[in-house]
Amino acid sequence: MAVSRSEFSYRIGQLQYLDFQDATPRLAGFLEWLNSDPKGAAVLEELRNRDIQPLLDAAGFQRPPKPKTPEDVAAIAVCIVDSAIKRDTEIFQIGYSIGVHGSSSHIQDTMDEVSRRYIRPLFEYLEVRLFDSELETISAKVSDVAIVNRMDIFVVHGHDEATKQTVARFLERLGLNPIILHEQSNRGRTIIEKFEDHAEVQFAVVILTPDDVGRLATEGEAALKFRARQNVIFEMDYFIGRIGRERVFPLTVGNIDIPSDYSGVVYTEMDARGGWKGELVRELKGAGFAVDANRAFE
C-alpha cells in the first residue's frame, strides 16, 4: 500500500498526547502501519541501522543522549519504541534508562518529556522524508527539526549554599530542571569536560555572591572589594559567548564588584522581597521558555 499524507497526518494527530500506560502499543501500531508502506519501511530500516550506540552509551542514567542531527533524534525515537516492544514495558521506562526525566516525579511528566524530545520530532522527520520529494526541500526542512533543550537551566554559583538552593527550588517550581554541576556524576571526566557536557542549555542563571575580595596590585587595602569566585566569572563569560547575553541572568547578592567588561548590563539584585523572581520569569519567557508565572508564586 501507499501511505497518503492525509492518513499520515490523521494518525500522528491521534498520537499527539500519549498516556504512559498505553504509549507502547499505540506507537507499536503506528510503526507497524508505516512499515506496510515500501517507502516508510525503507526510512524505518535506515533509522534502525543508524549507529546511535555511542550516543546512548555516553548518556547513562543522569543525562539524556545528545543527538547532533535530526536523523539521530529520529533514530533514538525508533530505538525507544523498539526497545519497549522487545522488553514488553512502557516507553517512559526506556526513557528513564537513557537519562530522560520529567519536570517532577510524576510518571506522565517523563512520558511527556520523551515525547517532546524524540517522538514528536520523529513524526516531523517522517513527514518530511515521506512526502517531500525534492532533495533540497528535504534537506532544508529536516534541518529545521529543532533539537532545543527547553527544560534545563544551568545554575552557576559560588559558596553561598542557601542562595543556590533558593534559586534551584524556584526553578523547579516553574517546572524546569536546574543543572548544578557538582550534583552531576563525574564518570571519569575532568571538571572542564563535565562542565562542557552539561552546558548544552538555552539559559543560565549566574549567582554572584561575595565570596572573594580583590583590588589592583597598586592599590591599598582600603580598595578591597567583594567579588564573585573566579570560576563563577569564567562560567558566566562562557555562557555569554555561547548562548548570548540575553539568555544569561546575572543575579547579585549584596554589594559586589561587577567585571568591568560587563558594566552597563542590567543585572538583578536578589532582594529579600523576592522581586528577582518576577524578573527571572520575564527573562525566561523572553527566551522562549514556557513557564507558568502562577506556579512561581504559589
mmCIF file of C-alpha atoms in Angstrom:
data_model
loop_
_atom_site.group_PDB
_atom_site.id
_atom_site.type_symbol
_atom_site.label_atom_id
_atom_site.label_comp_id
_atom_site.label_asym_id
_atom_site.label_seq_id
_atom_site.Cartn_x
_atom_site.Cartn_y
_atom_site.Cartn_z
ATOM 1 C CA MET A 1 0.000 0.000 0.000
ATOM 2 C CA ALA A 2 0.993 3.639 -0.328
ATOM 3 C CA VAL A 3 0.648 5.893 2.702
ATOM 4 C CA SER A 4 -1.186 9.133 1.927
ATOM 5 C CA ARG A 5 -0.274 12.407 3.575
ATOM 6 C CA SER A 6 -3.803 12.896 4.875
ATOM 7 C CA GLU A 7 -3.841 9.476 6.554
ATOM 8 C CA PHE A 8 -0.363 10.063 7.966
ATOM 9 C CA SER A 9 -1.484 13.398 9.412
ATOM 10 C CA TYR A 10 -4.580 11.796 10.897
ATOM 11 C CA ARG A 11 -2.572 9.029 12.574
ATOM 12 C CA ILE A 12 0.055 11.289 14.116
ATOM 13 C CA GLY A 13 -2.749 13.612 15.205
ATOM 14 C CA GLN A 14 -4.075 10.712 17.260
ATOM 15 C CA LEU A 15 -0.646 10.350 18.870
ATOM 16 C CA GLN A 16 -0.019 13.933 19.936
ATOM 17 C CA TYR A 17 -0.917 13.034 23.521
ATOM 18 C CA LEU A 18 0.446 9.723 24.776
ATOM 19 C CA ASP A 19 -0.624 8.335 28.123
ATOM 20 C CA PHE A 20 2.231 6.462 29.775
ATOM 21 C CA GLN A 21 0.039 3.385 30.233
ATOM 22 C CA ASP A 22 -0.760 2.808 26.569
ATOM 23 C CA ALA A 23 2.033 4.626 24.704
ATOM 24 C CA THR A 24 3.901 1.437 23.788
ATOM 25 C CA PRO A 25 1.081 -0.396 21.959
ATOM 26 C CA ARG A 26 -0.099 2.788 20.243
ATOM 27 C CA LEU A 27 3.357 3.627 18.912
ATOM 28 C CA ALA A 28 3.995 -0.011 18.017
ATOM 29 C CA GLY A 29 0.820 0.043 15.933
ATOM 30 C CA PHE A 30 1.918 3.227 14.199
ATOM 31 C CA LEU A 31 5.320 1.788 13.232
ATOM 32 C CA GLU A 32 3.698 -1.453 12.075
ATOM 33 C CA TRP A 33 1.316 0.538 9.894
ATOM 34 C CA LEU A 34 4.162 2.643 8.497
ATOM 35 C CA ASN A 35 6.217 -0.474 7.802
ATOM 36 C CA SER A 36 3.497 -1.714 5.436
ATOM 37 C CA ASP A 37 4.441 1.080 3.015
ATOM 38 C CA PRO A 38 7.635 0.415 0.999
ATOM 39 C CA LYS A 39 8.916 3.969 1.403
ATOM 40 C CA GLY A 40 8.028 4.049 5.088
ATOM 41 C CA ALA A 41 9.690 0.669 5.632
ATOM 42 C CA ALA A 42 12.844 1.929 3.924
ATOM 43 C CA VAL A 43 13.036 5.015 6.142
ATOM 44 C CA LEU A 44 12.489 2.925 9.287
ATOM 45 C CA GLU A 45 15.183 0.459 8.229
ATOM 46 C CA GLU A 46 17.578 3.343 7.638
ATOM 47 C CA LEU A 47 16.890 4.732 11.113
ATOM 48 C CA ARG A 48 17.250 1.305 12.750
ATOM 49 C CA ASN A 49 20.603 0.795 11.055
ATOM 50 C CA ARG A 50 21.925 4.160 12.169
ATOM 51 C CA ASP A 51 24.747 3.851 14.714
ATOM 52 C CA ILE A 52 23.414 5.670 17.767
ATOM 53 C CA GLN A 53 25.013 3.381 20.339
ATOM 54 C CA PRO A 54 27.816 5.872 21.156
ATOM 55 C CA LEU A 55 25.153 8.482 21.962
ATOM 56 C CA LEU A 56 23.294 6.051 24.221
ATOM 57 C CA ASP A 57 26.480 4.878 25.930
ATOM 58 C CA ALA A 58 27.501 8.469 26.681
ATOM 59 C CA ALA A 59 24.103 9.289 28.201
ATOM 60 C CA GLY A 60 23.984 6.956 31.197
ATOM 61 C CA PHE A 61 21.230 7.470 33.774
ATOM 62 C CA GLN A 62 21.898 11.132 34.598
ATOM 63 C CA ARG A 63 21.515 12.886 31.253
ATOM 64 C CA PRO A 64 19.657 12.069 28.019
ATOM 65 C CA PRO A 65 21.533 11.408 24.757
ATOM 66 C CA LYS A 66 22.814 14.446 22.890
ATOM 67 C CA PRO A 67 21.871 13.971 19.230
ATOM 68 C CA LYS A 68 23.663 16.134 16.708
ATOM 69 C CA THR A 69 21.289 15.733 13.747
ATOM 70 C CA PRO A 70 17.554 15.220 13.132
ATOM 71 C CA GLU A 71 18.414 11.705 11.921
ATOM 72 C CA ASP A 72 19.922 10.964 15.332
ATOM 73 C CA VAL A 73 16.766 12.197 17.088
ATOM 74 C CA ALA A 74 14.520 10.067 14.864
ATOM 75 C CA ALA A 75 16.754 7.006 15.266
ATOM 76 C CA ILE A 76 16.687 7.352 19.071
ATOM 77 C CA ALA A 77 12.882 7.612 18.965
ATOM 78 C CA VAL A 78 12.560 4.402 16.935
ATOM 79 C CA CYS A 79 15.064 2.699 19.248
ATOM 80 C CA ILE A 80 12.999 3.690 22.299
ATOM 81 C CA VAL A 81 9.804 2.256 20.804
ATOM 82 C CA ASP A 82 11.520 -0.917 19.579
ATOM 83 C CA SER A 83 13.130 -1.455 22.986
ATOM 84 C CA ALA A 84 9.820 -1.004 24.804
ATOM 85 C CA ILE A 85 8.174 -3.550 22.492
ATOM 86 C CA LYS A 86 11.011 -6.051 22.863
ATOM 87 C CA ARG A 87 11.083 -5.759 26.659
ATOM 88 C CA ASP A 88 7.289 -5.606 26.958
ATOM 89 C CA THR A 89 7.469 -2.465 29.060
ATOM 90 C CA GLU A 90 6.348 1.167 28.995
ATOM 91 C CA ILE A 91 8.019 3.873 26.931
ATOM 92 C CA PHE A 92 8.775 6.001 29.987
ATOM 93 C CA GLN A 93 10.818 3.131 31.477
ATOM 94 C CA ILE A 94 13.081 3.138 28.441
ATOM 95 C CA GLY A 95 13.295 6.905 28.763
ATOM 96 C CA TYR A 96 14.454 6.585 32.362
ATOM 97 C CA SER A 97 17.133 4.105 31.336
ATOM 98 C CA ILE A 98 18.730 6.603 28.947
ATOM 99 C CA GLY A 99 18.558 9.593 31.289
ATOM 100 C CA VAL A 100 15.267 11.245 30.303
ATOM 101 C CA HIS A 101 13.465 12.667 33.333
ATOM 102 C CA GLY A 102 10.348 14.793 33.633
ATOM 103 C CA SER A 103 9.939 18.051 35.490
ATOM 104 C CA SER A 104 8.570 16.191 38.515
ATOM 105 C CA SER A 105 8.353 12.680 39.943
ATOM 106 C CA HIS A 106 5.081 12.051 38.104
ATOM 107 C CA ILE A 107 5.448 9.259 35.547
ATOM 108 C CA GLN A 108 3.406 11.145 32.958
ATOM 109 C CA ASP A 109 5.873 14.051 33.080
ATOM 110 C CA THR A 110 8.649 11.696 31.989
ATOM 111 C CA MET A 111 6.423 10.318 29.227
ATOM 112 C CA ASP A 112 5.739 13.885 28.063
ATOM 113 C CA GLU A 113 9.456 14.629 28.069
ATOM 114 C CA VAL A 114 10.194 11.542 25.942
ATOM 115 C CA SER A 115 7.523 12.722 23.520
ATOM 116 C CA ARG A 116 8.889 16.261 23.402
ATOM 117 C CA ARG A 117 12.493 15.237 22.875
ATOM 118 C CA TYR A 118 12.080 12.307 20.499
ATOM 119 C CA ILE A 119 8.598 11.132 19.476
ATOM 120 C CA ARG A 120 7.207 14.392 18.071
ATOM 121 C CA PRO A 121 10.465 15.211 16.227
ATOM 122 C CA LEU A 122 10.267 11.676 14.756
ATOM 123 C CA PHE A 123 6.815 12.470 13.337
ATOM 124 C CA GLU A 124 8.143 15.696 11.812
ATOM 125 C CA TYR A 125 11.135 13.890 10.354
ATOM 126 C CA LEU A 126 8.998 11.113 8.843
ATOM 127 C CA GLU A 127 6.587 13.564 7.272
ATOM 128 C CA VAL A 128 9.418 15.371 5.511
ATOM 129 C CA ARG A 129 11.078 12.159 4.347
ATOM 130 C CA LEU A 130 7.866 10.556 3.104
ATOM 131 C CA PHE A 131 6.133 13.417 1.359
ATOM 132 C CA ASP A 132 8.704 15.987 0.182
ATOM 133 C CA SER A 133 10.253 14.609 -2.968
ATOM 134 C CA GLU A 134 12.819 17.310 -3.744
ATOM 135 C CA LEU A 135 16.151 16.603 -2.064
ATOM 136 C CA GLU A 136 16.802 20.292 -1.493
ATOM 137 C CA THR A 137 13.433 20.671 0.223
ATOM 138 C CA ILE A 138 14.060 17.625 2.379
ATOM 139 C CA SER A 139 17.457 18.910 3.443
ATOM 140 C CA ALA A 140 16.108 22.342 4.309
ATOM 141 C CA LYS A 141 13.076 21.088 6.227
ATOM 142 C CA VAL A 142 14.883 18.340 8.085
ATOM 143 C CA SER A 143 17.486 20.817 9.272
ATOM 144 C CA ASP A 144 14.643 22.813 10.801
ATOM 145 C CA VAL A 145 13.576 19.972 13.097
ATOM 146 C CA ALA A 146 14.567 21.611 16.354
ATOM 147 C CA ILE A 147 16.732 19.893 18.916
ATOM 148 C CA VAL A 148 16.241 22.545 21.544
ATOM 149 C CA ASN A 149 16.505 21.995 25.268
ATOM 150 C CA ARG A 150 13.669 23.935 26.937
ATOM 151 C CA MET A 151 13.885 22.237 30.327
ATOM 152 C CA ASP A 152 17.425 22.511 31.676
ATOM 153 C CA ILE A 153 18.681 25.725 33.288
ATOM 154 C CA PHE A 154 22.353 25.845 34.264
ATOM 155 C CA VAL A 155 22.891 27.380 37.704
ATOM 156 C CA VAL A 156 26.320 28.973 38.135
ATOM 157 C CA HIS A 157 27.103 29.566 41.803
ATOM 158 C CA GLY A 158 29.775 30.249 44.386
ATOM 159 C CA HIS A 159 29.992 29.239 48.041
ATOM 160 C CA ASP A 160 26.576 30.501 49.159
ATOM 161 C CA GLU A 161 24.709 27.214 49.562
ATOM 162 C CA ALA A 162 21.441 28.753 50.799
ATOM 163 C CA THR A 163 21.168 31.112 47.822
ATOM 164 C CA LYS A 164 21.927 28.325 45.371
ATOM 165 C CA GLN A 165 19.192 26.151 46.866
ATOM 166 C CA THR A 166 16.688 29.022 46.830
ATOM 167 C CA VAL A 167 17.250 29.585 43.103
ATOM 168 C CA ALA A 168 17.201 25.863 42.282
ATOM 169 C CA ARG A 169 13.944 25.224 44.128
ATOM 170 C CA PHE A 170 12.319 28.243 42.459
ATOM 171 C CA LEU A 171 13.270 26.902 39.012
ATOM 172 C CA GLU A 172 11.784 23.523 39.938
ATOM 173 C CA ARG A 173 8.502 25.195 40.907
ATOM 174 C CA LEU A 174 8.441 26.651 37.405
ATOM 175 C CA GLY A 175 8.651 23.117 36.022
ATOM 176 C CA LEU A 176 12.286 23.483 34.939
ATOM 177 C CA ASN A 177 15.351 21.373 35.671
ATOM 178 C CA PRO A 178 18.189 23.257 37.419
ATOM 179 C CA ILE A 179 21.611 21.894 36.463
ATOM 180 C CA ILE A 180 24.072 22.194 39.365
ATOM 181 C CA LEU A 181 27.433 20.887 38.256
ATOM 182 C CA HIS A 182 28.665 19.242 41.453
ATOM 183 C CA GLU A 183 25.407 17.271 41.705
ATOM 184 C CA GLN A 184 26.097 15.522 38.388
ATOM 185 C CA SER A 185 28.076 12.273 38.169
ATOM 186 C CA ASN A 186 31.773 12.518 37.233
ATOM 187 C CA ARG A 187 32.092 9.320 35.132
ATOM 188 C CA GLY A 188 35.881 9.764 34.965
ATOM 189 C CA ARG A 189 35.717 13.196 33.328
ATOM 190 C CA THR A 190 37.842 16.233 34.122
ATOM 191 C CA ILE A 191 35.990 19.255 35.528
ATOM 192 C CA ILE A 192 36.032 21.097 32.192
ATOM 193 C CA GLU A 193 34.804 18.004 30.335
ATOM 194 C CA LYS A 194 31.990 17.593 32.833
ATOM 195 C CA PHE A 195 31.122 21.290 32.549
ATOM 196 C CA GLU A 196 31.013 21.175 28.730
ATOM 197 C CA ASP A 197 28.857 18.041 28.746
ATOM 198 C CA HIS A 198 26.227 19.715 30.930
ATOM 199 C CA ALA A 199 26.430 23.192 29.399
ATOM 200 C CA GLU A 200 24.229 22.432 26.374
ATOM 201 C CA VAL A 201 21.412 24.619 27.688
ATOM 202 C CA GLN A 202 19.499 27.619 26.390
ATOM 203 C CA PHE A 203 19.550 29.639 29.611
ATOM 204 C CA ALA A 204 21.846 30.137 32.600
ATOM 205 C CA VAL A 205 21.315 31.796 35.978
ATOM 206 C CA VAL A 206 24.588 33.158 37.373
ATOM 207 C CA ILE A 207 24.598 33.805 41.126
ATOM 208 C CA LEU A 208 27.287 36.342 42.011
ATOM 209 C CA THR A 209 27.884 36.147 45.749
ATOM 210 C CA PRO A 210 30.605 37.995 47.746
ATOM 211 C CA ASP A 211 32.909 35.010 48.244
ATOM 212 C CA ASP A 212 36.254 36.649 47.356
ATOM 213 C CA VAL A 213 37.874 40.060 47.767
ATOM 214 C CA GLY A 214 40.200 41.804 45.333
ATOM 215 C CA ARG A 215 41.914 45.039 44.280
ATOM 216 C CA LEU A 216 44.585 46.303 41.890
ATOM 217 C CA ALA A 217 48.127 45.449 42.969
ATOM 218 C CA THR A 218 48.904 49.189 43.068
ATOM 219 C CA GLU A 219 46.010 49.975 45.414
ATOM 220 C CA GLY A 220 45.961 49.818 49.176
ATOM 221 C CA GLU A 221 43.965 47.545 51.460
ATOM 222 C CA ALA A 222 41.168 50.114 51.629
ATOM 223 C CA ALA A 223 40.429 49.461 47.945
ATOM 224 C CA LEU A 224 39.440 45.830 48.549
ATOM 225 C CA LYS A 225 36.034 44.953 47.116
ATOM 226 C CA PHE A 226 33.876 41.881 47.387
ATOM 227 C CA ARG A 227 33.930 39.739 44.244
ATOM 228 C CA ALA A 228 32.432 36.519 42.963
ATOM 229 C CA ARG A 229 34.575 33.409 42.683
ATOM 230 C CA GLN A 230 36.779 33.177 39.581
ATOM 231 C CA ASN A 231 35.001 30.031 38.395
ATOM 232 C CA VAL A 232 31.696 31.937 38.512
ATOM 233 C CA ILE A 233 33.090 34.708 36.297
ATOM 234 C CA PHE A 234 34.609 32.154 33.919
ATOM 235 C CA GLU A 235 31.331 30.244 33.557
ATOM 236 C CA MET A 236 29.319 33.450 33.167
ATOM 237 C CA ASP A 237 31.606 34.556 30.328
ATOM 238 C CA TYR A 238 31.355 31.104 28.752
ATOM 239 C CA PHE A 239 27.574 31.249 28.605
ATOM 240 C CA ILE A 240 27.535 34.859 27.381
ATOM 241 C CA GLY A 241 29.705 33.779 24.460
ATOM 242 C CA ARG A 242 27.845 30.540 23.817
ATOM 243 C CA ILE A 243 24.153 31.470 24.125
ATOM 244 C CA GLY A 244 24.219 35.289 24.260
ATOM 245 C CA ARG A 245 23.799 37.933 26.969
ATOM 246 C CA GLU A 246 20.012 37.839 26.687
ATOM 247 C CA ARG A 247 19.988 34.218 27.897
ATOM 248 C CA VAL A 248 22.255 34.787 30.892
ATOM 249 C CA PHE A 249 20.592 36.067 34.060
ATOM 250 C CA PRO A 250 23.157 37.586 36.464
ATOM 251 C CA LEU A 251 21.815 37.594 40.000
ATOM 252 C CA THR A 252 23.810 39.523 42.612
ATOM 253 C CA VAL A 253 23.825 39.180 46.393
ATOM 254 C CA GLY A 254 24.980 42.170 48.436
ATOM 255 C CA ASN A 255 27.445 44.860 47.384
ATOM 256 C CA ILE A 256 29.623 43.086 44.855
ATOM 257 C CA ASP A 257 32.135 44.233 42.257
ATOM 258 C CA ILE A 258 30.973 43.578 38.685
ATOM 259 C CA PRO A 259 33.540 42.752 35.940
ATOM 260 C CA SER A 260 34.371 45.910 34.007
ATOM 261 C CA ASP A 261 33.631 44.365 30.601
ATOM 262 C CA TYR A 262 30.121 43.588 31.865
ATOM 263 C CA SER A 263 29.434 47.084 33.201
ATOM 264 C CA GLY A 264 26.267 48.664 31.871
ATOM 265 C CA VAL A 265 24.464 45.354 31.521
ATOM 266 C CA VAL A 266 21.372 45.197 33.709
ATOM 267 C CA TYR A 267 21.772 42.676 36.484
ATOM 268 C CA THR A 268 19.269 41.775 39.178
ATOM 269 C CA GLU A 269 19.761 42.035 42.912
ATOM 270 C CA MET A 270 18.460 39.134 44.948
ATOM 271 C CA ASP A 271 16.276 41.242 47.196
ATOM 272 C CA ALA A 272 14.524 39.955 50.306
ATOM 273 C CA ARG A 273 11.086 40.808 48.877
ATOM 274 C CA GLY A 274 11.541 38.345 46.026
ATOM 275 C CA GLY A 275 11.316 40.824 43.174
ATOM 276 C CA TRP A 276 14.082 38.910 41.405
ATOM 277 C CA LYS A 277 11.669 36.033 40.829
ATOM 278 C CA GLY A 278 9.410 38.106 38.609
ATOM 279 C CA GLU A 279 12.422 39.389 36.676
ATOM 280 C CA LEU A 280 13.669 35.846 36.113
ATOM 281 C CA VAL A 281 10.254 34.651 34.910
ATOM 282 C CA ARG A 282 10.117 37.573 32.489
ATOM 283 C CA GLU A 283 13.564 36.774 31.057
ATOM 284 C CA LEU A 284 12.769 33.069 30.734
ATOM 285 C CA LYS A 285 9.600 33.850 28.801
ATOM 286 C CA GLY A 286 11.544 36.239 26.595
ATOM 287 C CA ALA A 287 13.981 33.408 25.844
ATOM 288 C CA GLY A 288 11.142 31.151 24.703
ATOM 289 C CA PHE A 289 10.604 29.046 27.825
ATOM 290 C CA ALA A 290 7.005 28.056 28.558
ATOM 291 C CA VAL A 291 6.808 28.880 32.254
ATOM 292 C CA ASP A 292 3.683 29.452 34.308
ATOM 293 C CA ALA A 293 4.167 32.519 36.491
ATOM 294 C CA ASN A 294 1.273 31.396 38.700
ATOM 295 C CA ARG A 295 3.239 28.326 39.762
ATOM 296 C CA ALA A 296 6.153 30.509 40.751
ATOM 297 C CA PHE A 297 4.285 32.285 43.490
ATOM 298 C CA GLU A 298 2.064 29.530 44.872
#
